[in-house]
Coordinates of C-alpha atoms and ligand atoms in Angstrom, one line a residue:
X1 CA -15.4 15.3 -9.4
X2 CA -12.5 17.4 -6.9
X3 CA -10.4 20.4 -8.6
X4 CA -7.0 19.4 -7.8
X5 CA -6.5 23.0 -8.4
X6 CA -8.4 24.1 -5.5
X7 CA -6.1 21.2 -3.4
X8 CA -3.5 22.4 -4.6
X9 CA -3.7 25.5 -2.6
X10 CA -3.3 23.3 0.7
X11 CA -0.2 21.8 0.1
X12 CA 2.3 24.4 1.1
X13 CA 5.2 22.6 -0.6
X14 CA 4.0 22.2 -4.5
X15 CA 4.7 26.2 -4.6
X16 CA 8.5 25.0 -4.2
X17 CA 10.4 25.2 -7.2
X18 CA 13.3 22.2 -8.5
X19 CA 15.9 23.8 -10.4
X20 CA 14.9 27.0 -11.0
X21 CA 11.0 24.6 -12.2
X22 CA 7.6 24.1 -10.4
X23 CA 7.9 21.2 -8.9
X24 CA 5.8 17.9 -10.7
X25 CA 5.7 15.7 -7.7
X26 CA 4.7 12.0 -9.1
X27 CA 6.2 9.9 -6.3
X28 CA 3.1 9.2 -4.5
X29 CA 3.1 5.3 -4.1
X30 CA 6.8 6.6 -2.3
X31 CA 5.0 8.8 -0.2
X32 CA 2.6 11.6 -0.7
X33 CA 3.2 15.6 0.7
X34 CA 1.1 16.9 3.3
X35 CA -1.7 19.3 3.8
X36 CA -1.8 22.7 6.0
X37 CA -4.3 21.0 7.9
X38 CA -2.2 17.6 8.8
X39 CA 1.6 20.0 9.4
X40 CA -1.3 22.2 11.5
X41 CA -2.7 19.3 13.3
X42 CA 0.7 18.1 14.2
X43 CA 2.2 21.4 15.2
X44 CA -1.1 21.8 17.5
X45 CA -0.4 18.8 19.3
X46 CA 3.5 19.7 20.1
X47 CA 2.5 23.5 20.8
X48 CA -0.9 22.9 23.2
X49 CA -1.5 19.7 24.9
X50 CA 2.0 17.0 23.6
X51 CA 2.0 14.8 27.0
X52 CA 2.3 10.9 27.5
X53 CA -1.3 8.6 26.7
X54 CA -2.7 6.3 28.6
X55 CA -0.5 6.9 32.0
X56 CA -1.0 10.4 34.2
X57 CA -3.7 11.8 35.1
X58 CA -3.0 15.0 34.6
X59 CA -4.9 17.9 31.7
X60 CA -2.9 17.6 29.4
X61 CA -2.0 13.4 29.3
X62 CA -6.2 13.2 29.1
X63 CA -6.1 15.7 26.1
X64 CA -3.8 13.5 24.0
X65 CA -4.8 10.6 25.5
X66 CA -8.4 11.0 23.9
X67 CA -7.0 13.2 20.9
X68 CA -4.8 9.8 20.4
X69 CA -8.0 6.8 20.6
X70 CA -10.2 9.3 18.8
X71 CA -7.0 9.0 15.7
X72 CA -8.5 4.6 16.2
X73 CA -11.9 5.5 15.7
X74 CA -10.9 8.0 12.7
X75 CA -9.4 5.6 10.8
X76 CA -12.0 1.8 11.9
X77 CA -14.4 4.4 10.1
X78 CA -12.3 5.1 7.5
X79 CA -11.8 1.6 6.4
X80 CA -15.2 0.1 8.0
X81 CA -13.9 -1.8 11.2
X82 CA -16.1 -2.6 13.2
X83 CA -14.3 -0.7 16.1
X84 CA -10.8 0.5 17.4
X85 CA -10.5 -2.1 19.2
X86 CA -9.1 -3.5 16.0
X87 CA -7.1 -0.6 14.5
X88 CA -3.4 -1.4 16.1
X89 CA -1.2 1.5 15.6
X90 CA 2.2 0.2 14.2
X91 CA 5.4 2.0 11.9
X92 CA 3.8 1.5 8.6
X93 CA 3.0 -1.3 6.5
X94 CA 5.9 -3.3 6.9
X95 CA 6.1 -3.3 11.0
X96 CA 2.1 -4.0 10.9
X97 CA 2.8 -6.7 8.3
X98 CA 6.3 -8.4 10.5
X99 CA 3.2 -8.5 13.8
X100 CA 0.4 -10.8 11.7
X101 CA 3.3 -12.3 10.1
X102 CA 5.4 -13.2 14.0
X103 CA 2.9 -13.5 16.2
X104 CA 0.7 -15.6 13.4
X105 CA 4.0 -17.6 13.2
X106 CA 3.6 -19.1 16.3
X107 CA 0.5 -21.2 15.6
X108 CA 2.5 -22.5 11.8
X109 CA 4.2 -26.1 11.5
X110 CA 6.2 -28.2 9.1
X111 CA 4.6 -28.3 6.0
X112 CA 1.6 -25.6 6.5
X113 CA 1.5 -23.6 3.3
X114 CA 2.1 -19.2 3.1
X115 CA 0.1 -18.5 -0.2
X116 CA 2.0 -15.1 -1.8
X117 CA 1.8 -13.5 -5.0
X118 CA 4.6 -13.0 -7.4
X119 CA 4.1 -9.2 -7.1
X120 CA 4.6 -8.3 -4.0
X121 CA 6.6 -5.8 -2.3
X122 CA 9.7 -7.0 -0.3
X123 CA 7.1 -6.0 3.0
X124 CA 4.9 -9.1 1.9
X125 CA 7.9 -11.5 1.3
X126 CA 10.2 -11.4 3.3
X127 CA 8.8 -11.8 6.9
X128 CA 7.1 -14.6 5.4
X129 CA 10.4 -16.0 4.4
X130 CA 11.9 -15.3 7.5
X131 CA 8.1 -17.3 9.2
X132 CA 8.6 -19.8 6.9
X133 CA 12.1 -20.9 8.0
X134 CA 11.1 -20.8 11.7
X135 CA 8.8 -23.0 11.1
X136 CA 9.4 -25.1 7.8
X137 CA 6.4 -24.0 6.5
X138 CA 6.6 -23.7 2.7
X139 CA 5.9 -20.5 0.8
X140 CA 4.1 -20.6 -2.6
X141 CA 3.1 -17.9 -5.5
X142 CA 0.4 -17.0 -7.5
X143 CA 1.6 -16.9 -11.1
X144 CA 1.1 -13.1 -13.2
X145 CA 0.6 -12.8 -16.2
X146 CA 2.2 -11.0 -19.2
X147 CA -0.4 -8.3 -18.7
X148 CA 0.7 -8.0 -15.5
X149 CA -1.8 -10.0 -13.8
X150 CA -2.7 -12.6 -11.7
X151 CA -3.6 -15.5 -13.4
X152 CA -6.9 -16.4 -12.5
X153 CA -8.7 -16.0 -15.7
X154 CA -7.3 -18.2 -18.4
X155 CA -8.3 -21.9 -18.5
X156 CA -11.9 -21.5 -18.7
X157 CA -12.6 -23.8 -21.5
X158 CA -11.0 -26.5 -18.9
X159 CA -12.5 -26.1 -16.0
X160 CA -15.4 -28.3 -16.3
X161 CA -17.0 -28.1 -13.1
X162 CA -20.6 -26.4 -12.5
X163 CA -21.0 -23.5 -10.2
X164 CA -17.2 -23.0 -10.3
X165 CA -15.8 -20.5 -12.6
X166 CA -12.2 -20.6 -14.1
X167 CA -10.7 -18.2 -11.6
X168 CA -11.7 -20.6 -9.1
X169 CA -10.1 -23.5 -10.5
X170 CA -6.8 -21.4 -11.3
X171 CA -6.8 -20.6 -6.6
X172 CA -7.3 -23.3 -5.7
X173 CA -4.8 -24.4 -8.0
X174 CA -2.5 -22.9 -5.4
X175 CA -4.6 -22.4 -2.0
X176 CA -5.0 -26.0 -1.1
X177 CA -5.6 -27.9 2.3
X178 CA -2.2 -27.3 3.6
X179 CA -2.8 -23.2 3.2
X180 CA -2.5 -21.6 6.8
X181 CA -2.6 -17.8 5.2
X182 CA -2.7 -16.0 2.2
X183 CA -1.0 -12.9 2.0
X184 CA -1.7 -10.2 -1.0
X185 CA -1.1 -7.4 -1.9
X186 CA -4.0 -5.3 -3.4
X187 CA -3.0 -3.2 -5.6
X188 CA 0.1 -3.9 -7.1
X189 CA 3.6 -0.6 -6.3
X190 CA 5.0 -1.6 -10.3
X191 CA 2.3 -2.8 -12.2
X192 CA -0.6 -0.6 -10.8
X193 CA -2.8 -4.3 -11.2
X194 CA -5.9 -3.7 -8.4
X195 CA -6.0 -7.6 -7.6
X196 CA -9.4 -9.3 -6.8
X197 CA -9.0 -9.1 -3.1
X198 CA -12.4 -10.4 -2.4
X199 CA -12.4 -13.8 -5.2
X200 CA -8.0 -14.8 -3.6
X201 CA -10.1 -14.0 0.4
X202 CA -13.1 -15.8 -0.9
X203 CA -11.2 -19.2 -1.8
X204 CA -9.1 -18.6 1.0
X205 CA -12.4 -18.6 3.4
X206 CA -13.3 -21.1 1.9
X207 CA -10.6 -23.4 3.3
X208 CA -10.2 -22.2 6.7
X209 CA -6.7 -19.8 5.7
X210 CA -5.9 -16.7 7.6
X211 CA -6.5 -13.3 5.3
X212 CA -4.0 -10.3 5.0
X213 CA -4.0 -7.7 2.7
X214 CA -1.1 -5.3 1.8
X215 CA -3.5 -2.2 1.0
X216 CA -0.9 0.2 1.0
X217 CA -1.4 1.5 -2.1
X218 CA -4.6 0.7 -2.3
X219 CA -6.1 2.6 1.2
X220 CA -5.1 5.6 0.4
X221 CA -6.5 5.7 -3.6
X222 CA -9.9 4.0 -3.5
X223 CA -12.8 2.8 -1.2
X224 CA -11.7 0.3 0.8
X225 CA -14.3 -2.2 3.1
X226 CA -12.9 -4.5 5.6
X227 CA -16.2 -5.8 5.9
X228 CA -16.7 -6.0 2.4
X229 CA -13.3 -7.2 1.7
X230 CA -13.6 -10.2 4.6
X231 CA -10.0 -10.0 5.0
X232 CA -8.5 -10.9 8.5
X233 CA -6.0 -8.5 8.5
X234 CA -5.1 -5.2 6.3
X235 CA -2.0 -2.8 6.6
X236 CA -1.0 0.3 5.6
X237 CA 0.6 3.7 5.9
X238 CA -0.4 7.3 7.2
X239 CA 2.4 8.9 5.1
X240 CA 0.8 7.6 1.4
X241 CA -2.3 8.8 2.5
X242 CA -1.6 12.8 2.9
X243 CA -0.5 11.6 6.7
X244 CA 2.5 11.5 8.4
X245 CA 5.2 9.4 8.7
X246 CA 6.4 6.8 11.3
X247 CA 2.7 5.8 11.3
X248 CA 1.7 2.9 10.3
X249 CA -1.9 0.6 10.7
X250 CA -3.0 -3.1 11.2
X251 CA -6.2 -4.3 11.1
X252 CA -7.5 -7.1 12.3
X253 CA -10.6 -9.3 13.3
X254 CA -11.0 -8.9 16.8
X255 CA -11.3 -12.3 17.8
X256 CA -7.8 -13.3 16.0
X257 CA -6.0 -10.1 17.5
X258 CA -7.6 -11.6 20.8
X259 CA -5.7 -15.3 20.2
X260 CA -2.4 -13.9 18.9
X261 CA 0.4 -13.3 20.9
X262 CA 2.0 -9.8 21.1
X263 CA 4.7 -8.8 19.3
X264 CA 6.8 -6.5 20.9
X265 CA 6.7 -6.7 24.7
X266 CA 7.1 -3.5 27.6
X267 CA 4.9 -0.6 28.8
X268 CA 2.0 0.2 27.9
X269 CA 0.9 -2.7 26.3
X270 CA 0.4 -5.0 29.8
X271 CA -1.9 -5.1 32.4
X272 CA -0.2 -6.3 35.3
X273 CA 3.5 -6.9 35.7
X274 CA 5.4 -8.9 38.3
X275 CA 8.9 -10.2 39.1
X276 CA 7.3 -14.0 37.6
X277 CA 5.5 -12.9 34.5
X278 CA 2.6 -10.7 32.4
X279 CA -0.9 -9.8 31.5
X280 CA -1.5 -8.0 28.4
X281 CA -3.8 -5.2 27.9
X282 CA -7.1 -5.0 25.8
X283 CA -6.8 -4.3 22.4
X284 CA -5.6 -2.6 20.4
X285 CA -2.8 -1.5 23.0
X286 CA -1.9 -5.0 23.5
X287 CA -0.6 -4.7 20.2
X288 CA 1.4 -1.2 20.2
X289 CA 4.3 -1.1 23.7
X290 CA 6.2 2.0 24.6
X291 CA 5.8 5.2 24.1
X292 CA 3.5 5.3 20.9
X293 CA 3.9 8.4 17.8
X294 CA 0.8 10.6 19.0
X295 CA 2.2 13.6 16.9
X296 CA 2.1 10.5 13.5
X297 CA -1.4 10.0 15.1
X298 CA -3.5 13.9 15.3
X299 CA -1.6 14.6 11.7
X300 CA -3.7 10.4 10.7
X301 CA -7.1 12.1 12.1
X302 CA -6.4 15.2 9.9
X303 CA -5.2 13.0 6.7
X304 CA -8.5 10.9 7.3
X305 CA -11.0 13.7 7.9
X306 CA -9.3 15.7 4.7
X307 CA -9.5 12.7 2.2
X308 CA -13.4 12.3 3.7
X309 CA -13.9 15.5 2.9
X310 CA -13.0 15.5 0.0
X311 CA -14.6 11.7 -1.0
X312 CA -12.7 8.6 -1.7
X313 CA -14.8 7.8 -4.8
X314 CA -13.4 11.7 -6.2
X315 CA -9.9 11.0 -5.0
X316 CA -10.4 7.6 -7.3
X317 CA -12.1 9.1 -10.0
X318 CA -9.6 11.5 -10.6
X319 CA -6.9 9.6 -10.5
X320 CA -8.3 6.9 -12.9
X321 CA -8.8 10.1 -15.0
X322 CA -5.1 10.9 -14.7
X323 CA -4.1 6.8 -15.2
X324 CA -5.8 6.6 -18.6
X325 CA -4.3 10.3 -20.0
X326 CA -0.9 9.7 -18.5
X327 CA -1.0 6.0 -20.8
X328 CA -2.1 7.4 -23.2
X329 CA 0.5 10.3 -23.7
X330 CA 3.1 6.9 -22.6
X331 CA 2.2 5.0 -25.4
X332 CA 2.2 7.7 -27.9
X333 CA 6.1 7.5 -27.3
X334 CA 8.3 5.6 -29.3
X335 CA 10.3 3.0 -27.9
X336 CA 8.2 3.5 -24.5
X337 CA 7.5 -0.1 -22.7
X338 CA 4.5 0.2 -20.1
X339 CA 4.2 -2.5 -17.5
X340 CA 0.5 -3.6 -16.0
X341 CA -2.4 -4.2 -17.7
X342 CA -3.7 -1.8 -20.4
X343 CA -7.2 -1.4 -19.2
X344 CA -6.8 1.8 -17.2
X345 CA -9.5 0.0 -14.8
X346 CA -7.6 -2.4 -14.3
X347 CA -5.3 -0.3 -13.0
X348 CA -4.4 2.2 -10.1
X349 CA -3.1 5.7 -10.2
X350 CA 0.2 4.8 -11.2
X351 CA 2.5 4.1 -14.9
X352 CA 6.0 2.0 -14.5
X353 CA 7.7 1.5 -17.7
X354 CA 11.1 1.2 -18.8
X355 CA 12.3 3.7 -22.2
X356 CA 15.1 2.1 -24.7
X357 CA 16.9 -0.3 -22.5
X358 CA 18.0 3.1 -20.8
X359 CA 18.5 2.6 -17.3
X360 CA 15.1 4.1 -14.6
X361 CA 17.9 5.9 -13.2
X362 CA 18.9 7.9 -16.5
X363 CA 14.9 8.9 -17.6
X364 CA 14.6 9.3 -13.2
X365 CA 17.5 11.7 -13.4
X366 CA 16.3 13.5 -16.8
X367 CA 12.9 13.9 -15.6
X368 CA 14.5 15.2 -12.4
X369 CA 16.6 17.8 -14.5
X370 CA 12.9 19.1 -15.7
X371 CA 11.5 19.2 -12.2
X372 CA 9.2 16.2 -12.3
X373 CA 9.8 13.9 -9.4
X374 CA 9.8 9.6 -10.0
X375 CA 11.2 6.8 -8.9
X376 CA 13.6 4.8 -10.6
X377 CA 14.4 1.0 -9.9
X378 CA 13.2 -2.0 -8.6
X379 CA 10.2 -0.5 -5.9
X380 CA 10.9 -2.7 -3.9
X381 CA 10.0 -6.3 -5.2
X382 CA 13.2 -7.1 -7.0
X383 CA 11.4 -10.9 -7.4
X384 CA 8.8 -8.8 -10.0
X385 CA 11.8 -7.0 -12.0
X386 CA 13.0 -10.6 -12.5
X387 CA 10.6 -11.9 -13.7
X388 CA 9.8 -8.9 -16.2
X389 CA 13.1 -9.5 -17.1
X390 CA 14.6 -6.0 -16.5
X391 CA 16.4 -4.5 -13.9
X392 CA 14.2 -2.2 -13.0
X393 CA 11.1 0.5 -14.6
X394 CA 10.7 4.6 -14.0
X395 CA 7.2 4.9 -12.4
X396 CA 5.3 8.2 -12.1
X397 CA 2.3 8.0 -9.4
X398 CA -0.5 10.1 -9.0
X399 CA -2.6 11.3 -6.3
X400 CA -5.7 14.1 -5.7
X401 CA -3.5 17.1 -5.9
X402 CA -1.5 16.3 -9.3
X403 CA -2.9 18.0 -12.6
X404 CA -3.4 16.8 -16.6
X405 CA -0.7 19.4 -17.0
X406 CA 1.6 17.7 -15.1
X407 CA 0.8 14.8 -16.9
X408 CA 1.3 16.5 -20.3
X409 CA 4.5 18.4 -19.2
X410 CA 6.1 14.6 -18.3
X411 CA 5.2 12.7 -21.2
X412 CA 6.6 16.1 -22.9
X413 CA 9.4 16.1 -21.0
X414 CA 9.6 11.8 -22.0
X415 CA 9.2 12.4 -25.3
X416 CA 12.6 14.6 -25.5
X417 CA 14.1 11.8 -23.6
X418 CA 13.2 9.4 -25.7
X419 CA 14.1 11.5 -28.7
X420 CA 17.9 11.5 -27.0
X421 CA 18.1 8.0 -26.9
X422 CA 18.3 5.6 -29.8
X423 CA 19.1 2.1 -28.4
X424 CA 16.3 0.1 -29.7
X425 CA 14.0 -0.8 -27.5
X426 CA 11.6 -3.6 -26.1
X427 CA 8.3 -2.6 -26.5
X428 CA 5.1 -3.3 -24.7
X429 CA 3.7 -5.6 -27.3
X430 CA 6.7 -7.8 -27.2
X431 CA 7.5 -7.7 -23.4
X432 CA 3.5 -9.5 -23.5
X433 CA 3.7 -12.1 -25.6
X434 CA 7.1 -12.8 -23.6
X435 CA 4.1 -15.0 -21.1
X436 CA 7.0 -17.5 -20.9
X437 CA 10.2 -15.7 -19.3
X438 CA 7.6 -15.2 -16.3
Ligands
7TS1 N1 3.9 -3.0 0.1 C1 3.6 -1.8 -0.9 C2 3.0 -2.6 -2.0 C3 4.3 -1.1 -0.6 O1 4.0 -0.1 -2.3 C4 5.2 -0.3 0.1 C5 5.9 0.4 0.0 C6 5.1 -0.9 1.4 C7 4.1 -2.4 1.6 C8 5.6 -0.7 2.7 O2 5.2 0.5 3.1 P1 6.2 1.3 4.1 O3 5.2 2.5 4.7 O4 6.5 0.1 5.8 O5 7.5 1.4 3.2 N2 6.6 1.4 -1.0 C9 7.4 2.4 -1.6 C10 7.5 2.8 -3.2 O6 6.8 1.6 -3.9 N3 8.4 3.5 -3.1 O7 8.7 3.4 -2.4 C11 8.0 3.0 -1.2

């Protein structure tokens, strides 16, 4: 069990006030705040050993190189990768997915299929749309039900096959012989749904498809081990896990990364260049062209250290506690429609909702006036918003430094806003029943 009050001491920004009220920061799915340890590590880098990496022999460059390489080692250990060669640093999750989509698309042909889900962030849709356009491949989507979960558990009565679970069958209706890539979000940034990653990956493996996991909303919040998942690629962002902006991670199985073409070309990603051509550097540098974000990498090391000291099991347990409380309080407010699984065990630490037909931006603005930071809008998942029949939603998302008192404050403020708004609401129940709209 973690001590959120103690943890808050490490986050200078959490002491500030907004409009004279204590800040309640519940926009962690967008980006997280940084502890002093991360800020300090970044400062130390600039104040004492700032230098370019993998280039000069001078002392500063040696120190910067060691710290930059150590960041890869640290991340490899954090996610259970075999070695640092499997950890490529990018700018963010978006760039990590673009890298995979761009490199893998060179192996796609007309008629091949790429399977995504209906709950993807734009970062895990648009790169694949472009890959499909370039190659003639087709996109297919694992569908979601009215509860905001993938439709994997249905039709058990109709399966009629031995040694096959019903979910196996549902997966196999979409993931088939033509599927070359299965790319899906581990946790939805809108619904909070935790997808059955192992099951999806196993189904993809069976037909030899490559798997790409968008872990932007899972790695920061729960223990994630790439070997246990069995995925080929996994992407996430440092800024969503207490680290600096401008650093993303792409995990890739060594043999797959070795067989892929680079994404960007230039300095540091080569081993040899002549006027006629070039040879690529070894992993992971082959995919890290140009001067990287050294200070960001050092900050990421500090962020991983911080999370490991707290313990990812504890982070996760704390978020479940906050989510359960938030769900309970929101359901007590008349006119609130919460999206995603009702069962807190099936979801991560965020809650998206609508209130009395009010625009999410208005709800967010009301909450902002009370010092409560949430996000309103489509959350970069427009296809999902459309499926839900909404223009968007208001989303409160939690992290290790949030407290139960903050959830109470948030619910209390929302209760007051609800009382002001009179229009008839679309309730969670009516939404859940409208499965045919999905
Ligand atoms: N995938 C998921 C599931 C995400 O939630 C996000 C960011 C990304 C990819 C992209 O991450 P980036 O670091 O490359 O931007 N999601 C959000 C959000 O929900 N609100 O702001 C950013």
